[in-house]
Structure formats: C-alpha cells, structure tokens
Amino acid sequence: MKTKNQNSEDLVLHLGDNLKSLATYKENSIHAVIIDGPYGLNSKEYDVQELVNHYQKGQSYMLGGKGIVGMDWDSHLPTLALCKELLRVLKPGGYVACFAGSRTYDILVFTMRWAGFLIKDQMIWTYASGVPKGEWLSRKERDPKVIASKKLVGLNTCLKPAIEPIVLAQKPLAKGETVRSNVKKYGTGALNIGAVMVTRKDGEKRYPANIITDGSKVVQAGFTDGNENFNSCPANYLDELLNPILYYSKAQLRDKEFGLDKHNATKSRKALFSGTDLSIKNIHPTVKPIALMRHLVRLLSKPGDIVLDCFLGSGSTGISAILEGRKFIGMEINKDYFDVATARIERTQNLIKKFKVTDPEQLMVLAELDSLNEKLDEIAKLVLKNPGNRVHQEKLEKLSKLKELRCKDLLKIKKAA
C-alpha cells in the first residue's frame, strides 16, 4: 500500500488496496461513508446460493467475469470483507450512502445486512439522459423467413436506465444508547435533515424526500404534470406530494474538469459505448456531480466530521467534503484515477484558501480567471519584449475578452446565489 505523503489532519488520501488502508484506522473513528463504488454489472449472473455459502463461511464472493463494457474494476460489488471493515471503522449510528446499479442493488443490500448494517432507506437519483444498452433482436437477424414474419420486431433485452439507487445504511447504535444519547456521545446516529431542507418557490421550507432528480424538463414533467411516461395522476398532484425533491443533474464537462485547470494530464480515455477519443483531463468514466455529492455530505455529516470514500475515483466526494467543511479520507487503487482525484482535491483546497469562497459555481469561474490571469501575464511580457508581434497582440486581446466574459459570469452567479 502506498499512502500519499502530503497529508494533513483534514485530508488523507491513500493509494492502494482499500482493505489494507482501512485496517490502519481505529474502530469507531469515522462519522460517515459515501461510496460510488463498482456496480457489479457483470457479464455473469450472481449465484445467490453460492453467495450465501461463501457468506456462511465468512468469505467474500467474487463473481469473476467482466464489468460494464469489459472493465475489470466494475465486475464485482463491494465485498463482504469491505462492508465489515466499514462497519468497524464507523462510529456507532454512523451512516453509509452507497450508489448501486438497479440490477445488482439487491445483492449489495444483502451483503451490507449480512455484514451487520441496518438498511434505513433507499434514495433514488433519477434522470432523463440514460443510454439504452439493450440489443434489438431484429437488427442481427439474417434468416429471411424470420425477418419477413416480423416476429422479432420491437423486441429488446432491457429498459432504458433512468435511475441509480443509493443504499442508505447505518451502523447500529451503541448498546444501551438511544438516538439522542448516541448523538451526544458519538456525534452520530441521526440524519442532518436541517442542512438539506428544500426551499419552494414561495419560500416555504419543506422536508427533503428520498428522490433526487436531474432537474431535466422530461423528469420534472413526469413528477409535476403526470403523463403516460411516468404516471396517470392528475396535474399538480405529485407536485404537492413530492415537492421536496432535489434537482442535481448528471456531471457535465465543466463539473468533471473542475480542479484540473493546472493538471498536466498524461492519460486519455475513450467514450464508454461509442469508443470515441475524448480530449478531457478527467479520465474516470463515471463521474458523479459535485452538487449531488455535496447533498449527501450535508445529509450524513456535520461540519468538522470525518467523511470516508474508499472508492475515491476522480475525487468528487472529496471535493464536496472540503467544500462543506468536513475532514476527508479517500482511498483509490488505480494510480491514474488517484492522480486526477489528488489534483482536483488539492486545487479545490488552494482555490478556497485563495478566494475564501466555497460555492463550486463561483470556484469554477474563479479557477478559470486564475488561469487566465497567468496566461495574460505571460503574453503581456512577450508583448512588452516585442511590441510589433501581431500574433502576441491578437492573443492578448482574445484572452482579455475572455476574462471580461468570465467576470460577467461571476457577477451573474453571485447575484443568483
């Protein structure tokens, strides 16, 4: 196991096996765990009887095979051994929020129950931008008779994904403690509902629901208007029932690239399903939006608490924890992802320290302005050395206009806040 040297009391990042990293932490030392780990969307199917046989022997069950689009790291779910370690390091009453795939959610929940967790709820993150991954049977058919019969027309192997379930699990309270006494003793045991209350358009504060959407028009229409795609309720019925839903869109490019403006990327990746080359610095294929992870951080912890993510990925949970004033521990086994996460998290820390701002929208613009100012200084020096160089003059003018636009963007964000 390798551990990052530039650690502090507020931030520790581990490179290596998360089980080995977790073993270095004391029992009852972590306030909350937020995980976006592998979904186990395997080419193989889970054998539940075999899984139970392994669990009865105290063994983890590794399915083998390949995960989504052939990736090894996504071929299995968080293991029984890992869940037991998370239970050990969590403070009594501490919560875990773990993203899952709709097809393997049941296995993950079963594993967490077996490890000793209480399953408190299921949160749903729903969106309109899922990519259908099924196969149209008629497209590969070559038999003229079957084609002519149209027996295979309209037949597919799966639905279009539009949700990701999130397991909300809890370590049992300490023996003999009530929720109130447990919170007083350990600082854990209850959700921080007050930090995630939803404000309606009329200003009224509403209790947050366990549904989170991407705020898209399609999803919003389904919840508020009622149509054949979602439900048949009367118009505005669900608006009253589910008004406290939260809107966090899928991570857009600007979100994914946040914190990487000064990162010298050495790796690239292809789009998951199309195979198209992507010219982006964040090479992780499944980045969660910062706004969504901030919501979970606020819900499961309080300022100053320790938040753990043992599947660090590209660091969105770490960024969110820092933005919300929490201490953070991250663990990642993939060196390339670890480098991206480290760059994003450390850049976030530096931007907060420099600008005294924790709003990510403002920080994104401030990061761009920071980089623009450096480029402007470099070009200005070149212009002073060689005033007649038209190329430098044009570049200086172009960067100056871009800076002016970003300043206007910043003012708009501040006004909207």
Coordinates of N, CA, C and O in Angstrom, one line a residue, residues 207-285:
Y207 N -39.5 19.4 4.0 CA -38.7 18.2 4.4 C -38.2 17.5 3.1 O -39.0 17.3 2.2
P208 N -36.9 17.2 3.0 CA -36.4 16.6 1.8 C -36.9 15.1 1.6 O -37.1 14.4 2.6
A209 N -37.2 14.8 0.4 CA -37.6 13.4 0.1 C -36.4 12.5 -0.3 O -35.3 13.0 -0.4
N210 N -36.7 11.2 -0.4 CA -35.6 10.3 -0.8 C -35.5 10.2 -2.3 O -35.0 9.2 -2.8
I211 N -36.1 11.1 -3.1 CA -36.0 11.2 -4.5 C -35.1 12.4 -4.9 O -35.4 13.5 -4.4
I212 N -34.2 12.1 -5.8 CA -33.3 13.2 -6.3 C -33.3 13.1 -7.8 O -33.2 12.0 -8.4
T213 N -33.6 14.2 -8.5 CA -33.7 14.2 -9.9 C -32.6 15.1 -10.6 O -32.0 15.8 -9.9
D214 N -32.5 15.0 -11.9 CA -31.5 15.8 -12.6 C -32.1 17.1 -13.0 O -31.4 18.0 -13.6
G215 N -33.4 17.4 -12.6 CA -34.0 18.6 -12.9 C -34.3 18.9 -14.4 O -34.8 19.9 -14.8
S216 N -34.2 17.8 -15.2 CA -34.5 18.0 -16.6 C -36.0 18.1 -16.9 O -36.8 17.7 -16.0
K217 N -36.3 18.7 -18.0 CA -37.8 19.0 -18.3 C -38.6 17.7 -18.4 O -39.7 17.7 -17.9
V218 N -37.9 16.7 -18.9 CA -38.7 15.4 -19.0 C -39.0 14.8 -17.7 O -40.2 14.4 -17.4
V219 N -38.0 14.8 -16.8 CA -38.3 14.2 -15.4 C -39.2 15.1 -14.7 O -40.1 14.7 -14.0
Q220 N -39.0 16.4 -14.7 CA -39.8 17.4 -14.0 C -41.3 17.3 -14.4 O -42.2 17.3 -13.6
A221 N -41.5 17.1 -15.7 CA -42.9 17.0 -16.3 C -43.5 15.7 -15.7 O -44.7 15.7 -15.4
G222 N -42.7 14.7 -15.6 CA -43.3 13.4 -15.1 C -43.7 13.5 -13.7 O -44.7 12.9 -13.3
F223 N -43.0 14.3 -12.9 CA -43.3 14.4 -11.5 C -44.4 15.4 -11.3 O -45.3 15.2 -10.4
T224 N -44.5 16.5 -12.0 CA -45.4 17.5 -11.7 C -46.7 17.5 -12.6 O -47.7 18.0 -12.1
D225 N -46.6 17.0 -13.8 CA -47.8 17.1 -14.7 C -48.5 15.8 -14.8 O -49.7 15.8 -15.0
G226 N -47.8 14.7 -14.7 CA -48.5 13.4 -14.9 C -48.7 13.1 -16.4 O -49.5 13.8 -17.0
N227 N -48.0 12.1 -16.9 CA -48.3 11.8 -18.3 C -48.0 10.3 -18.5 O -47.7 9.6 -17.6
E228 N -48.1 9.8 -19.7 CA -48.1 8.4 -20.0 C -46.7 7.8 -19.7 O -46.5 6.6 -19.5
N229 N -45.6 8.6 -19.7 CA -44.3 8.1 -19.4 C -44.0 7.9 -18.0 O -43.1 7.1 -17.6
F230 N -44.7 8.6 -17.1 CA -44.4 8.4 -15.7 C -45.6 7.9 -14.8 O -45.5 7.0 -14.0
N231 N -46.7 8.5 -15.0 CA -47.9 8.2 -14.2 C -49.2 8.7 -14.8 O -49.1 9.4 -15.8
S232 N -50.3 8.5 -14.2 CA -51.5 9.0 -14.7 C -52.2 9.8 -13.7 O -53.5 9.9 -13.7
C233 N -51.5 10.4 -12.8 CA -52.1 11.2 -11.7 C -52.6 12.5 -12.3 O -52.1 13.0 -13.3
P234 N -53.5 13.2 -11.7 CA -54.0 14.5 -12.1 C -52.8 15.5 -12.1 O -51.9 15.4 -11.3
A235 N -52.9 16.5 -12.9 CA -51.9 17.5 -13.0 C -51.7 18.1 -11.6 O -52.7 18.4 -10.9
N236 N -50.5 18.4 -11.2 CA -50.1 19.0 -10.0 C -50.3 18.2 -8.7 O -49.9 18.6 -7.6
Y237 N -50.8 16.9 -8.9 CA -51.0 16.1 -7.7 C -49.6 15.7 -7.1 O -49.4 15.9 -5.9
L238 N -48.7 15.2 -8.0 CA -47.4 14.8 -7.5 C -46.6 16.1 -7.1 O -45.7 16.0 -6.3
D239 N -46.9 17.2 -7.7 CA -46.2 18.4 -7.3 C -46.4 18.7 -5.8 O -45.5 19.1 -5.1
E240 N -47.6 18.5 -5.3 CA -47.8 18.7 -3.9 C -47.3 17.6 -3.1 O -46.7 17.8 -2.0
L241 N -47.4 16.3 -3.6 CA -46.9 15.2 -2.9 C -45.4 15.1 -2.8 O -44.8 14.8 -1.7
L242 N -44.7 15.4 -3.9 CA -43.3 15.2 -4.0 C -42.5 16.5 -4.2 O -41.4 16.6 -4.7
N243 N -43.1 17.6 -3.7 CA -42.4 18.9 -3.9 C -41.0 19.0 -3.4 O -40.2 19.6 -4.0
P244 N -40.7 18.4 -2.2 CA -39.4 18.5 -1.7 C -38.4 17.6 -2.5 O -37.5 17.0 -1.8
I245 N -38.5 17.4 -3.8 CA -37.5 16.6 -4.5 C -36.3 17.5 -4.8 O -36.5 18.7 -4.9
L246 N -35.1 17.0 -5.0 CA -33.9 17.8 -5.2 C -33.5 17.6 -6.6 O -33.6 16.5 -7.2
Y247 N -32.9 18.6 -7.2 CA -32.5 18.6 -8.6 C -31.0 18.7 -8.7 O -30.4 19.8 -8.5
Y248 N -30.4 17.6 -9.1 CA -28.9 17.6 -9.3 C -28.6 16.8 -10.6 O -28.9 15.6 -10.7
S249 N -28.2 17.6 -11.6 CA -28.0 17.0 -12.9 C -26.8 16.1 -13.0 O -25.9 16.1 -12.1
K250 N -26.7 15.2 -14.0 CA -25.5 14.4 -14.2 C -24.3 15.3 -14.4 O -24.5 16.5 -14.9
A251 N -23.2 14.9 -14.1 CA -22.0 15.7 -14.2 C -21.7 16.1 -15.6 O -21.5 15.3 -16.5
Q252 N -21.7 17.4 -15.8 CA -21.4 18.0 -17.2 C -19.9 18.2 -17.3 O -19.1 18.0 -16.3
L253 N -19.4 18.5 -18.5 CA -17.9 18.5 -18.7 C -17.3 19.5 -17.7 O -16.2 19.2 -17.2
R254 N -17.9 20.7 -17.5 CA -17.3 21.7 -16.7 C -17.1 21.1 -15.2 O -16.2 21.4 -14.5
D255 N -18.1 20.4 -14.8 CA -18.1 19.8 -13.5 C -17.0 18.7 -13.4 O -16.3 18.7 -12.4
K256 N -16.9 17.9 -14.4 CA -15.9 16.8 -14.4 C -14.5 17.4 -14.4 O -13.6 16.8 -13.8
E257 N -14.3 18.5 -15.1 CA -13.0 19.0 -15.3 C -12.6 20.0 -14.2 O -11.5 20.5 -14.1
F258 N -13.5 20.3 -13.2 CA -13.3 21.2 -12.2 C -12.0 20.7 -11.4 O -11.9 19.6 -11.0
G259 N -11.1 21.7 -11.1 CA -9.9 21.4 -10.4 C -8.7 20.9 -11.2 O -7.7 20.6 -10.7
L260 N -9.0 20.7 -12.5 CA -7.9 20.1 -13.3 C -7.3 21.2 -14.3 O -6.5 20.8 -15.2
D261 N -7.6 22.5 -14.1 CA -7.0 23.5 -15.0 C -5.5 23.6 -14.9 O -4.9 24.0 -15.9
K262 N -4.9 23.2 -13.8 CA -3.4 23.2 -13.8 C -2.8 21.8 -13.8 O -1.6 21.7 -13.6
H263 N -3.6 20.8 -14.0 CA -3.2 19.4 -14.0 C -2.6 19.1 -15.4 O -3.2 19.3 -16.4
N264 N -1.4 18.5 -15.4 CA -0.8 18.1 -16.7 C -1.2 16.6 -16.9 O -0.6 15.7 -16.4
A265 N -2.2 16.4 -17.7 CA -2.7 15.1 -18.0 C -1.8 14.3 -18.8 O -1.3 14.8 -19.8
T266 N -1.5 13.1 -18.5 CA -0.7 12.2 -19.2 C -1.4 11.0 -19.8 O -0.9 10.2 -20.6
K267 N -2.7 10.9 -19.5 CA -3.6 9.8 -19.9 C -4.8 10.4 -20.6 O -5.2 11.5 -20.4
S268 N -5.4 9.5 -21.5 CA -6.6 9.9 -22.1 C -7.5 8.7 -22.1 O -7.1 7.6 -21.7
R269 N -8.8 8.9 -22.5 CA -9.7 7.7 -22.5 C -10.7 7.9 -23.6 O -10.9 9.0 -24.2
K270 N -11.4 6.8 -23.9 CA -12.4 6.8 -24.9 C -13.8 6.8 -24.3 O -14.0 6.4 -23.1
A271 N -14.8 7.3 -25.0 CA -16.2 7.2 -24.5 C -16.6 5.8 -24.3 O -16.2 4.9 -25.0
L272 N -17.4 5.5 -23.2 CA -17.7 4.2 -22.8 C -18.3 3.3 -23.9 O -17.9 2.2 -24.1
F273 N -19.3 3.8 -24.6 CA -20.0 3.0 -25.5 C -19.7 3.2 -27.0 O -19.7 2.3 -27.8
S274 N -19.3 4.4 -27.3 CA -19.0 4.7 -28.7 C -17.6 4.5 -29.1 O -17.2 4.3 -30.3
G275 N -16.7 4.5 -28.1 CA -15.3 4.3 -28.3 C -14.6 5.6 -28.9 O -13.4 5.5 -29.3
T276 N -15.3 6.7 -28.9 CA -14.7 8.0 -29.4 C -13.6 8.5 -28.5 O -13.8 8.4 -27.3
D277 N -12.5 9.0 -29.0 CA -11.5 9.6 -28.2 C -12.0 10.9 -27.6 O -12.6 11.7 -28.2
L278 N -11.7 11.0 -26.3 CA -12.2 12.2 -25.6 C -11.0 13.0 -25.1 O -10.0 12.5 -24.5
S279 N -11.0 14.3 -25.5 CA -9.9 15.2 -25.2 C -10.2 15.9 -23.8 O -10.4 17.1 -23.8
I280 N -10.3 15.1 -22.8 CA -10.5 15.7 -21.4 C -9.5 15.2 -20.5 O -8.9 14.1 -20.7
K281 N -9.3 15.9 -19.4 CA -8.3 15.6 -18.4 C -8.8 14.5 -17.4 O -8.1 13.7 -16.8
N282 N -10.1 14.6 -17.1 CA -10.7 13.7 -16.2 C -11.0 12.3 -16.9 O -12.0 12.2 -17.6
I283 N -10.1 11.4 -16.7 CA -10.2 10.1 -17.4 C -11.2 9.1 -16.8 O -11.4 8.0 -17.3
H284 N -11.8 9.4 -15.6 CA -12.7 8.5 -15.0 C -14.0 8.4 -15.8 O -14.5 9.5 -16.1
P285 N -14.5 7.2 -16.0 CA -15.7 7.1 -16.9 C -17.0 7.4 -16.2 O -18.0 7.6 -16.9

